[in-house]
mmCIF file of C-alpha atoms in Angstrom:
data_model
loop_
_atom_site.group_PDB
_atom_site.id
_atom_site.type_symbol
_atom_site.label_atom_id
_atom_site.label_comp_id
_atom_site.label_asym_id
_atom_site.label_seq_id
_atom_site.Cartn_x
_atom_site.Cartn_y
_atom_site.Cartn_z
ATOM 1 C CA MET A 17 -3.304 -15.101 -16.635
ATOM 2 C CA SER A 18 -0.984 -17.502 -14.802
ATOM 3 C CA SER A 19 -2.600 -20.235 -12.590
ATOM 4 C CA SER A 20 0.313 -22.600 -12.175
ATOM 5 C CA PRO A 21 1.469 -23.691 -8.590
ATOM 6 C CA GLU A 22 3.562 -21.036 -7.145
ATOM 7 C CA ARG A 23 7.358 -21.219 -7.538
ATOM 8 C CA ARG A 24 9.301 -21.158 -4.280
ATOM 9 C CA VAL A 25 12.081 -18.587 -4.262
ATOM 10 C CA SER A 26 15.366 -19.333 -2.404
ATOM 11 C CA ARG A 27 17.006 -16.725 -0.173
ATOM 12 C CA ARG A 28 19.827 -16.441 -2.716
ATOM 13 C CA GLU A 29 17.477 -15.731 -5.432
ATOM 14 C CA PHE A 30 15.729 -13.072 -3.335
ATOM 15 C CA ASP A 31 18.725 -11.339 -2.388
ATOM 16 C CA ALA A 32 19.828 -11.192 -6.111
ATOM 17 C CA ILE A 33 16.257 -9.495 -6.757
ATOM 18 C CA PHE A 34 16.926 -7.098 -3.768
ATOM 19 C CA THR A 35 20.252 -5.980 -5.229
ATOM 20 C CA ALA A 36 18.961 -5.507 -8.760
ATOM 21 C CA VAL A 37 16.142 -3.359 -7.853
ATOM 22 C CA ARG A 38 17.945 -1.435 -5.173
ATOM 23 C CA THR A 39 18.080 2.553 -5.721
ATOM 24 C CA TRP A 40 20.275 3.462 -2.803
ATOM 25 C CA GLY A 41 22.148 6.641 -3.235
ATOM 26 C CA ARG A 42 19.943 7.847 -6.071
ATOM 27 C CA TRP A 43 17.986 10.751 -4.489
ATOM 28 C CA THR A 44 18.147 13.873 -2.300
ATOM 29 C CA PRO A 45 16.355 13.947 0.060
ATOM 30 C CA ALA A 46 17.040 10.039 0.695
ATOM 31 C CA ASP A 47 14.269 9.574 3.101
ATOM 32 C CA ARG A 48 11.613 10.619 0.403
ATOM 33 C CA GLY A 49 12.870 7.443 -1.651
ATOM 34 C CA ALA A 50 10.851 6.914 -4.716
ATOM 35 C CA TRP A 51 8.383 9.803 -4.163
ATOM 36 C CA ASN A 52 11.228 12.146 -5.448
ATOM 37 C CA ARG A 53 10.229 10.883 -8.795
ATOM 38 C CA VAL A 54 7.031 12.820 -8.519
ATOM 39 C CA THR A 55 7.389 16.354 -10.050
ATOM 40 C CA ALA A 56 5.169 19.197 -10.461
ATOM 41 C CA ASP A 57 4.687 17.957 -14.045
ATOM 42 C CA HIS A 58 3.397 14.609 -12.788
ATOM 43 C CA VAL A 59 0.884 16.394 -10.731
ATOM 44 C CA ARG A 60 -0.236 18.401 -13.508
ATOM 45 C CA ARG A 61 -0.736 15.281 -15.742
ATOM 46 C CA ALA A 62 -2.621 13.702 -12.988
ATOM 47 C CA ALA A 63 -4.836 16.583 -12.684
ATOM 48 C CA ALA A 64 -5.420 16.274 -16.399
ATOM 49 C CA LEU A 65 -6.928 12.880 -15.813
ATOM 50 C CA VAL A 66 -9.905 14.286 -13.959
ATOM 51 C CA ARG A 67 -12.972 14.433 -16.298
ATOM 52 C CA SER A 68 -16.277 13.660 -14.298
ATOM 53 C CA GLY A 69 -14.857 15.053 -11.129
ATOM 54 C CA THR A 70 -15.991 11.758 -9.161
ATOM 55 C CA ALA A 71 -14.076 11.646 -5.887
ATOM 56 C CA VAL A 72 -13.763 8.108 -4.554
ATOM 57 C CA PRO A 73 -12.581 7.540 -0.925
ATOM 58 C CA LEU A 74 -10.371 4.459 -0.331
ATOM 59 C CA GLY A 75 -9.807 4.173 3.089
ATOM 60 C CA LEU A 76 -11.518 1.759 5.494
ATOM 61 C CA PRO A 77 -13.972 2.667 8.071
ATOM 62 C CA TRP A 78 -12.272 2.961 11.581
ATOM 63 C CA ASP A 79 -12.825 -0.532 13.035
ATOM 64 C CA THR A 80 -13.062 -0.984 16.544
ATOM 65 C CA ARG A 81 -14.354 -4.606 16.375
ATOM 66 C CA THR A 82 -12.214 -7.653 17.155
ATOM 67 C CA GLY A 83 -12.117 -10.355 14.367
ATOM 68 C CA PRO A 84 -9.825 -12.792 12.351
ATOM 69 C CA ASP A 85 -8.407 -9.743 10.455
ATOM 70 C CA ASN A 86 -8.478 -7.220 13.433
ATOM 71 C CA ARG A 87 -6.842 -8.603 16.181
ATOM 72 C CA LYS A 88 -5.834 -5.221 17.476
ATOM 73 C CA PRO A 89 -8.901 -3.212 16.956
ATOM 74 C CA ALA A 90 -8.684 0.760 16.834
ATOM 75 C CA LEU A 91 -9.760 2.772 19.650
ATOM 76 C CA HIS A 92 -12.732 5.331 19.753
ATOM 77 C CA HIS A 93 -14.179 6.919 22.836
ATOM 78 C CA MET A 94 -15.795 10.076 23.859
ATOM 79 C CA THR A 95 -14.150 12.497 25.967
ATOM 80 C CA ASP A 96 -16.673 15.350 26.193
ATOM 81 C CA LEU A 97 -20.620 15.061 25.936
ATOM 82 C CA GLY A 98 -21.431 18.565 26.266
ATOM 83 C CA ASP A 99 -21.618 18.324 30.023
ATOM 84 C CA VAL A 100 -20.130 21.831 30.807
ATOM 85 C CA GLU A 101 -22.816 24.073 31.843
ATOM 86 C CA ALA A 102 -21.464 27.333 30.911
ATOM 87 C CA PRO A 103 -20.495 29.312 28.855
ATOM 88 C CA GLU A 104 -22.205 28.178 25.543
ATOM 89 C CA PRO A 105 -21.907 26.486 23.179
ATOM 90 C CA SER A 106 -21.622 22.906 24.608
ATOM 91 C CA THR A 107 -19.077 20.533 22.806
ATOM 92 C CA TYR A 108 -18.579 17.056 22.041
ATOM 93 C CA LYS A 109 -15.239 15.361 21.768
ATOM 94 C CA ASP A 110 -13.776 12.023 21.154
ATOM 95 C CA PHE A 111 -10.493 10.092 21.217
ATOM 96 C CA LEU A 112 -9.024 8.004 18.440
ATOM 97 C CA ALA A 113 -5.970 5.591 18.579
ATOM 98 C CA ALA A 114 -4.825 2.649 16.361
ATOM 99 C CA ASP A 115 -2.090 0.157 16.254
ATOM 100 C CA TYR A 116 -2.376 0.805 12.546
ATOM 101 C CA HIS A 117 0.303 -1.478 11.026
ATOM 102 C CA GLY A 118 -1.855 -4.381 10.595
ATOM 103 C CA LYS A 119 -4.744 -5.821 8.317
ATOM 104 C CA ALA A 120 -7.594 -3.594 9.461
ATOM 105 C CA VAL A 121 -6.571 0.046 9.091
ATOM 106 C CA SER A 122 -5.940 1.993 5.768
ATOM 107 C CA HIS A 123 -2.344 3.086 6.210
ATOM 108 C CA LEU A 124 0.994 4.295 4.595
ATOM 109 C CA ASP A 125 4.162 2.576 5.162
ATOM 110 C CA ALA A 126 7.060 4.981 5.301
ATOM 111 C CA LEU A 127 10.653 4.245 4.802
ATOM 112 C CA SER A 128 11.536 3.431 8.348
ATOM 113 C CA HIS A 129 8.912 0.853 8.564
ATOM 114 C CA VAL A 130 10.871 -2.077 6.985
ATOM 115 C CA ALA A 131 14.326 -3.228 7.301
ATOM 116 C CA TYR A 132 16.080 -6.094 5.580
ATOM 117 C CA GLU A 133 18.982 -7.867 7.362
ATOM 118 C CA GLY A 134 19.054 -4.997 9.562
ATOM 119 C CA ARG A 135 19.064 -2.357 7.233
ATOM 120 C CA LEU A 136 16.683 0.367 6.302
ATOM 121 C CA TYR A 137 16.470 1.962 2.786
ATOM 122 C CA GLU A 138 19.948 3.511 1.850
ATOM 123 C CA GLY A 139 21.437 1.091 3.909
ATOM 124 C CA ARG A 140 20.936 2.770 7.332
ATOM 125 C CA ARG A 141 21.253 0.563 10.133
ATOM 126 C CA ALA A 142 17.760 0.298 11.684
ATOM 127 C CA ARG A 143 19.011 0.091 15.235
ATOM 128 C CA GLU A 144 20.685 3.408 14.860
ATOM 129 C CA ALA A 145 17.974 5.140 12.844
ATOM 130 C CA VAL A 146 14.732 3.948 14.921
ATOM 131 C CA ASP A 147 14.320 3.678 18.693
ATOM 132 C CA ALA A 148 11.591 4.178 21.222
ATOM 133 C CA GLY A 149 11.502 7.798 20.509
ATOM 134 C CA GLY A 150 10.685 6.971 16.796
ATOM 135 C CA ALA A 151 12.583 7.171 13.491
ATOM 136 C CA ARG A 152 15.288 9.747 12.633
ATOM 137 C CA PHE A 153 15.509 8.586 9.109
ATOM 138 C CA GLY A 154 12.714 7.609 6.699
ATOM 139 C CA SER A 155 9.830 9.156 8.897
ATOM 140 C CA VAL A 156 6.467 9.653 7.493
ATOM 141 C CA ALA A 157 6.963 13.376 8.141
ATOM 142 C CA ALA A 158 9.481 13.409 5.374
ATOM 143 C CA LEU A 159 6.973 12.417 2.863
ATOM 144 C CA GLY A 160 4.492 15.136 2.845
ATOM 145 C CA PRO A 161 1.207 15.011 0.430
ATOM 146 C CA LEU A 162 1.491 12.792 -2.687
ATOM 147 C CA VAL A 163 -0.415 13.660 -5.880
ATOM 148 C CA THR A 164 0.159 11.595 -8.908
ATOM 149 C CA LYS A 165 -1.282 9.353 -11.368
ATOM 150 C CA GLY A 166 -2.952 6.294 -9.967
ATOM 151 C CA VAL A 167 -3.345 2.970 -11.907
ATOM 152 C CA LEU A 168 -5.811 0.344 -10.825
ATOM 153 C CA LEU A 169 -4.738 -3.097 -11.691
ATOM 154 C CA ASP A 170 -8.261 -4.588 -11.256
ATOM 155 C CA LEU A 171 -7.197 -8.311 -11.587
ATOM 156 C CA PRO A 172 -10.525 -9.956 -10.849
ATOM 157 C CA ALA A 173 -12.254 -7.638 -13.706
ATOM 158 C CA VAL A 174 -9.494 -8.961 -16.126
ATOM 159 C CA LEU A 175 -10.126 -12.355 -15.135
ATOM 160 C CA GLY A 176 -14.065 -12.130 -14.991
ATOM 161 C CA VAL A 177 -14.087 -13.294 -11.366
ATOM 162 C CA ASP A 178 -15.494 -11.721 -8.136
ATOM 163 C CA TRP A 179 -12.047 -11.899 -6.360
ATOM 164 C CA LEU A 180 -8.598 -13.639 -6.153
ATOM 165 C CA GLU A 181 -8.634 -16.432 -3.748
ATOM 166 C CA PRO A 182 -6.406 -16.099 -1.024
ATOM 167 C CA GLY A 183 -2.845 -17.319 -1.945
ATOM 168 C CA ARG A 184 -3.131 -16.580 -5.576
ATOM 169 C CA ALA A 185 -0.197 -14.873 -6.582
ATOM 170 C CA VAL A 186 0.034 -11.815 -9.280
ATOM 171 C CA HIS A 187 3.201 -12.348 -11.442
ATOM 172 C CA ALA A 188 4.774 -9.864 -13.811
ATOM 173 C CA GLN A 189 2.790 -11.444 -16.755
ATOM 174 C CA ASP A 190 -0.290 -10.635 -14.979
ATOM 175 C CA VAL A 191 0.537 -6.996 -14.839
ATOM 176 C CA LEU A 192 1.319 -6.883 -18.314
ATOM 177 C CA THR A 193 -1.800 -8.806 -19.247
ATOM 178 C CA ALA A 194 -3.974 -6.472 -16.902
ATOM 179 C CA GLU A 195 -2.264 -3.438 -18.584
ATOM 180 C CA ARG A 196 -3.373 -4.453 -22.141
ATOM 181 C CA ALA A 197 -7.005 -5.655 -21.134
ATOM 182 C CA LEU A 198 -7.657 -2.446 -18.922
ATOM 183 C CA GLY A 199 -6.016 0.014 -21.332
ATOM 184 C CA VAL A 200 -3.551 1.484 -18.786
ATOM 185 C CA THR A 201 0.186 2.116 -18.528
ATOM 186 C CA VAL A 202 2.353 1.683 -15.526
ATOM 187 C CA ASP A 203 4.898 4.472 -15.869
ATOM 188 C CA ALA A 204 7.473 6.594 -13.950
ATOM 189 C CA GLY A 205 6.114 8.327 -10.957
ATOM 190 C CA CYS A 206 2.891 6.537 -10.794
ATOM 191 C CA ALA A 207 1.087 4.902 -8.038
ATOM 192 C CA VAL A 208 -0.084 1.216 -8.708
ATOM 193 C CA LEU A 209 -2.961 -0.162 -6.617
ATOM 194 C CA LEU A 210 -3.904 -3.901 -6.899
ATOM 195 C CA ARG A 211 -7.380 -4.959 -6.455
ATOM 196 C CA SER A 212 -7.668 -8.573 -5.297
ATOM 197 C CA GLY A 213 -11.372 -8.281 -4.253
ATOM 198 C CA ARG A 214 -10.402 -9.039 -0.818
ATOM 199 C CA PHE A 215 -13.323 -6.801 0.787
ATOM 200 C CA ARG A 216 -15.968 -8.163 -1.675
ATOM 201 C CA ARG A 217 -14.878 -11.600 -0.531
ATOM 202 C CA SER A 218 -15.009 -10.623 3.226
ATOM 203 C CA ARG A 219 -18.249 -9.330 2.913
ATOM 204 C CA GLU A 220 -19.688 -12.186 1.100
ATOM 205 C CA LEU A 221 -17.948 -15.122 2.660
ATOM 206 C CA GLY A 222 -17.007 -13.657 6.028
ATOM 207 C CA PRO A 223 -13.387 -12.279 7.109
ATOM 208 C CA TRP A 224 -10.392 -14.546 7.521
ATOM 209 C CA ASN A 225 -6.828 -14.248 8.760
ATOM 210 C CA SER A 226 -5.269 -12.575 5.809
ATOM 211 C CA ASP A 227 -1.702 -12.832 7.505
ATOM 212 C CA ALA A 228 -2.120 -16.673 6.840
ATOM 213 C CA ALA A 229 -3.378 -16.350 3.165
ATOM 214 C CA SER A 230 -3.828 -13.490 0.803
ATOM 215 C CA ALA A 231 -3.509 -12.639 -2.750
ATOM 216 C CA GLY A 232 -0.760 -10.379 -3.626
ATOM 217 C CA PHE A 233 2.234 -9.621 -5.977
ATOM 218 C CA HIS A 234 4.850 -12.461 -6.581
ATOM 219 C CA VAL A 235 8.408 -11.287 -6.132
ATOM 220 C CA ASP A 236 8.950 -11.981 -9.842
ATOM 221 C CA ALA A 237 6.702 -8.961 -10.410
ATOM 222 C CA VAL A 238 8.782 -6.562 -8.668
ATOM 223 C CA PRO A 239 11.457 -6.125 -11.118
ATOM 224 C CA LEU A 240 8.993 -5.073 -13.619
ATOM 225 C CA LEU A 241 7.573 -2.511 -11.308
ATOM 226 C CA ALA A 242 10.938 -1.307 -10.631
ATOM 227 C CA GLU A 243 11.902 -0.992 -14.235
ATOM 228 C CA ARG A 244 8.660 1.106 -14.759
ATOM 229 C CA ALA A 245 9.841 3.443 -11.923
ATOM 230 C CA VAL A 246 6.794 3.560 -9.896
ATOM 231 C CA ALA A 247 6.574 5.947 -6.915
ATOM 232 C CA LEU A 248 4.028 4.219 -4.767
ATOM 233 C CA LEU A 249 2.663 0.774 -4.396
ATOM 234 C CA GLY A 250 -0.533 -0.356 -2.604
ATOM 235 C CA GLY A 251 -3.778 -2.569 -2.828
ATOM 236 C CA ASP A 252 -6.651 -4.037 -0.876
ATOM 237 C CA GLY A 253 -4.047 -6.150 1.009
ATOM 238 C CA ASP A 254 -0.666 -5.227 1.841
ATOM 239 C CA SER A 255 0.965 -6.047 -1.530
ATOM 240 C CA ASP A 256 2.351 -9.272 -0.440
ATOM 241 C CA LEU A 257 1.432 -12.706 -1.405
ATOM 242 C CA ARG A 258 0.761 -14.955 1.594
ATOM 243 C CA PRO A 259 1.926 -17.513 2.325
ATOM 244 C CA SER A 260 5.331 -16.076 1.257
ATOM 245 C CA PRO A 261 7.145 -17.867 -1.619
ATOM 246 C CA VAL A 262 10.545 -16.868 -0.206
ATOM 247 C CA GLU A 263 12.130 -19.029 2.535
ATOM 248 C CA GLY A 264 12.838 -16.996 5.612
ATOM 249 C CA VAL A 265 11.221 -13.802 4.581
ATOM 250 C CA HIS A 266 7.696 -13.138 5.555
ATOM 251 C CA SER A 267 6.978 -10.101 3.817
ATOM 252 C CA PRO A 268 9.403 -9.846 0.626
ATOM 253 C CA VAL A 269 7.346 -7.135 -1.296
ATOM 254 C CA HIS A 270 7.774 -5.071 1.746
ATOM 255 C CA ALA A 271 11.394 -5.657 1.866
ATOM 256 C CA LEU A 272 11.754 -5.072 -1.842
ATOM 257 C CA ALA A 273 9.667 -2.212 -2.126
ATOM 258 C CA VAL A 274 10.313 -0.260 1.034
ATOM 259 C CA ALA A 275 13.979 -1.317 1.964
ATOM 260 C CA ALA A 276 15.415 -1.745 -1.643
ATOM 261 C CA MET A 277 13.547 0.670 -3.935
ATOM 262 C CA GLY A 278 12.369 3.307 -1.443
ATOM 263 C CA VAL A 279 8.750 2.956 -2.561
ATOM 264 C CA PRO A 280 6.202 3.420 0.240
ATOM 265 C CA LEU A 281 3.432 1.178 0.410
ATOM 266 C CA LEU A 282 -0.507 1.618 0.799
ATOM 267 C CA ASP A 283 -2.023 -0.976 2.696
ATOM 268 C CA ASN A 284 -5.685 -2.145 3.395
ATOM 269 C CA LEU A 285 -7.508 0.204 0.795
ATOM 270 C CA ASP A 286 -11.190 -0.375 -0.200
ATOM 271 C CA LEU A 287 -10.850 -0.579 -3.759
ATOM 272 C CA GLU A 288 -14.420 -1.879 -4.595
ATOM 273 C CA ALA A 289 -16.170 1.407 -5.019
ATOM 274 C CA LEU A 290 -13.064 2.439 -7.159
ATOM 275 C CA SER A 291 -13.541 -0.699 -9.411
ATOM 276 C CA ALA A 292 -17.034 0.262 -9.888
ATOM 277 C CA ALA A 293 -16.367 3.954 -10.651
ATOM 278 C CA CYS A 294 -13.636 2.861 -13.151
ATOM 279 C CA ALA A 295 -15.801 0.444 -14.949
ATOM 280 C CA GLU A 296 -18.593 2.868 -15.421
ATOM 281 C CA ALA A 297 -15.983 5.467 -16.524
ATOM 282 C CA GLY A 298 -14.386 3.081 -19.001
ATOM 283 C CA ARG A 299 -10.893 3.866 -17.607
ATOM 284 C CA HIS A 300 -8.599 2.654 -14.833
ATOM 285 C CA GLU A 301 -6.203 5.753 -14.630
ATOM 286 C CA PHE A 302 -7.140 8.687 -12.411
ATOM 287 C CA MET A 303 -5.632 11.411 -9.975
ATOM 288 C CA LEU A 304 -4.650 10.015 -6.598
ATOM 289 C CA VAL A 305 -4.266 12.158 -3.627
ATOM 290 C CA VAL A 306 -2.653 10.717 -0.451
ATOM 291 C CA ALA A 307 -2.178 13.072 2.634
ATOM 292 C CA PRO A 308 -0.446 11.289 5.496
ATOM 293 C CA LEU A 309 -0.464 12.683 8.990
ATOM 294 C CA ASP A 310 2.711 14.801 9.761
ATOM 295 C CA VAL A 311 4.120 12.557 12.598
ATOM 296 C CA PRO A 312 7.667 13.587 13.232
ATOM 297 C CA GLY A 313 9.330 9.998 13.796
ATOM 298 C CA GLY A 314 6.403 8.114 12.594
ATOM 299 C CA THR A 315 6.851 4.923 10.614
ATOM 300 C CA GLY A 316 3.739 5.520 8.786
ATOM 301 C CA SER A 317 0.151 7.029 9.001
ATOM 302 C CA PRO A 318 -3.419 6.107 8.766
ATOM 303 C CA VAL A 319 -4.754 7.565 5.540
ATOM 304 C CA ASN A 320 -7.893 8.024 3.559
ATOM 305 C CA PRO A 321 -6.671 8.332 -0.138
ATOM 306 C CA VAL A 322 -9.041 9.697 -2.831
ATOM 307 C CA ALA A 323 -9.114 8.890 -6.286
ATOM 308 C CA VAL A 324 -10.491 11.596 -8.708
ATOM 309 C CA LEU A 325 -11.897 10.617 -12.008
#
């Protein structure tokens, strides 16, 4: 596995990668992007991976506490405490809200979430497609539920460490090495989940500002993922390496995956229980079920994906 200092990537090099992995004009409906790859056959093959029936939730708890990794805490308060005297029964209700595009809420990024040089996926002009009323192209409502094969790239398990240190890049060669070590195959229509061990590190050493430093994919891994025709990308971070290796681009993997490839992202998944379940089962492939909220015009959705082994 690579441990060399991270190579900086010029804007010109990045733009060449963006052009090389771009899939604009490939699918109808366009605002489903790479999710169009997932057919009924993919779902049946994913279901065939279920053996023990173990279901592992991947979403984080709803976090209402402020911290270095949660500068905009989610909201939860009660709106009904059973105060109505009649008629029976009494009821108890609550309110939830979140500015979920951050580091503390498990969520899905739809294709309207990221623009590069002012353009969303398919080359749609972001200012024409997204306004104060929401997204008219690439909304999370266009995606619907996704069921497909999930592949856990458990890099700490491969390396024999508890976690990847913040700032550690995952290169294309790391992906290939992990496939061999874990006995998995990243193939067309699958969902790739990268475990860096972020939440184990956070629980043992305390939270930190992962906007400043986090393990994630280097841009040189993206052409391999594009070649393998993945449908979904995610992890216990936000897939991006931080600090960014690309000059002038703070989230290059977001730009490449969402705006160029049409691949939605799953951010901030808790993969610790899944890591343990996969190790116990001796396999790192499973059925993954993702059901975003149907939010017309939404640029994403909080989610609690489920892996079934």
